Amino acid sequence: MASEEELFASVDALLEAEPQLPHPAERARLREAAGITQARLATALKTTTQSVKNWENGRSEPKSPRLEAYQRLLNGWAAKYPAHGTPVTVPAPLLPSPQQETPSTAFTAPAPALHETDATAPVQTPDTPAPQGHPTLRPAALPHPPVKNRAAQPLDTHLRFPHGPLAVLDGDGSAYATAGIVLDCPAATIPELVEWTLEESGLGAAKLHRNGKHADPLIVLTASAAVKLGLPEHLEGHEQRRSLRLPADHPVVKQVAKAKWNLTQRGFGPWARIYRPAQSGRRQCVQLAVLSWDALDERSWPGVAQMEPADIARVLGVYATRVITPRGSTAVCGLELMTALRPPTRALQDKETGNWVSGHNPGSVGTEPMDPAPPEATPEHPVVVNSGWSGGFLDEEAYQWVRDVDLLTGQEAALPWAVGLDLNTAFLAASARLTVGLSAPDHFYAPTFNPKIPGSWLVDLSRIETDPRLPSPFTPSGIRPQGPAWYQTHTVAYAQELGHNVAPIEAYLRRETGAYLDPWHDRLKTAYVDTLADLGVTKDLTDTEFLAAMERHKDADPALAAVLAAIKATIKGGIGKLRERPQGRHYRQGERWPALERPTWRPDIRAAVISKARVNMHRKLNNMVKMTGLYPLAVLSDCVVYPSPGRSPLDFLPYSASGKPQPGGFRLGPTPGLAKLEGIQDLAWAVDLMEQGLNPARHIKGGDAVMDDGE
């Protein structure tokens, strides 16, 4: 057994290994107490004022030797200007009263790992009373091994939200927040829970855009917490999950109304929003999620609902930090993220009165719903039904194509394996630098095609000859089009890229355009890549190492694997929500349905993403033929199956003489648009499915696993 001296020596070595700086907000307090400006401090440390700002809001950390000099200065100031009063027991050193408005400047705490607490945060002890008027905190049990503490894994704390974006409430009153914090929640009813959340919990998240809104706090209820608060453990008697909600005469619904709180039109379901009108510009809204009512869909959040409350809080906390605070299904989150990153309005000063008013935020889709052009709509849409439109519709969907078995050569049939490749988040990759329409469509006859103008074009592409061993680039079925049809700009532009003259007959085009999805793409790409990296799949791996890492990444940490699944579902679902169809058996064709009242009901944007993704896929297929002579057996959305001499993609992907992947074809890697192994089967298995008219790409994973049509 180690002696006391040996243990202390080991601890001292750890302490000396890297200078420990105080919390970012404490750095700012010390500097201000000393009467030193950020510019003067920057001059003293021979750096920039922006770097000092970043150190004080947690965006970055100084490096040696500046790190040691900065620490020495802070230690000196700390001795001169000690903090007064009882230390605050949360990562944020200031815990303002919820009634007080605080500055909107956000700061980022040191990155808490999914399975570790913030070691620098003071912990409330039984001998230290909690600050008056604020919840008691205690450390959560952390049964799992820590995850690498990445710089890309910050918890976006805010002076108003010191305990993070959400908490998971258990039946004993323990509210498990992020970063290992546990709050004691005394609420016995839903109204009391809402009051506690807004007034005492310190939960919420800072806005993602300066013109946006802070995220409402989320309380996730376990089954025991739901029962304790008067809710049924399960909701029964409804045909469809989306219609689950408490009846209007349920005691809890009456309690909410009696306390003068409101429910949204969706009522009290798996995701319930309880609110009062904003007072003095401050929102009063709490989001509830009931686990036992299937709030966390198993397809999007695999295994999460069965985890312990502290682990659920970690999973949702990482997602909230990297993506958005959950506020419904992952599809809803995907759509809400678009708005959060591109708010429809901004504050403008009236030139005549000097008053601040709400105005349009350039680059957003605005605040009012916009009807699509008839060919962009769905057959049941009012613009179609009321106008008697019969001119056809856009059919920009993902690939579902299988090659004719008779076109297999003897050389191909002699190969032993069928290997499936899957493109990482293909829809997300397609959304990068994607110009879409922001204004209403205008109708044109016989326009000159312009690949830079987003819209829908009536063009005859049926005369273009394509190789039957490849899917047609113009239809999701891969079958050559028959006569004129409506296409999104990217599809027509690809025909032009292939050397064909295009002569549009009609078009619906938009004059105001912009890269609306760019911030959405950037945030989700970072979330996806960073989460994969935390699972051991990093950008610096060789292709052989990448394949090995991908084979075991889901087992590295089930919680982070669930976060990754939720991110992928957010991407796919967010794009799908842009054209949400009517739901419910009572809907009648020609009626407006609720989704149409959203400014983000934009089927033209959805078509643009899918068109670009399909064109990207065909371009890679075409380049693979040029580089390797290989033709695919089948394509399903972002998955392609090739015949292969070996069991690895390395056996048929193109590499240069130096061993580097050839650009233009399929390349392995962890970033959106690059490929990973989807599955391996005997070629005879694939051919048998093809002869039955089935798509081997749908089942290439094996075990009759059905692949989602696009991530």
Coordinates of C-alpha atoms in Angstrom, one line a residue, residues 76 82 89 292 407 602 655:
G76 CA -1.8 38.2 -7.1
P82 CA -10.8 38.1 -2.4
T89 CA -21.7 26.2 -5.4
S292 CA -42.8 7.1 -19.8
L407 CA -26.6 -6.0 -67.0
R602 CA -40.7 25.3 -47.3
Y655 CA -6.1 5.4 -54.4

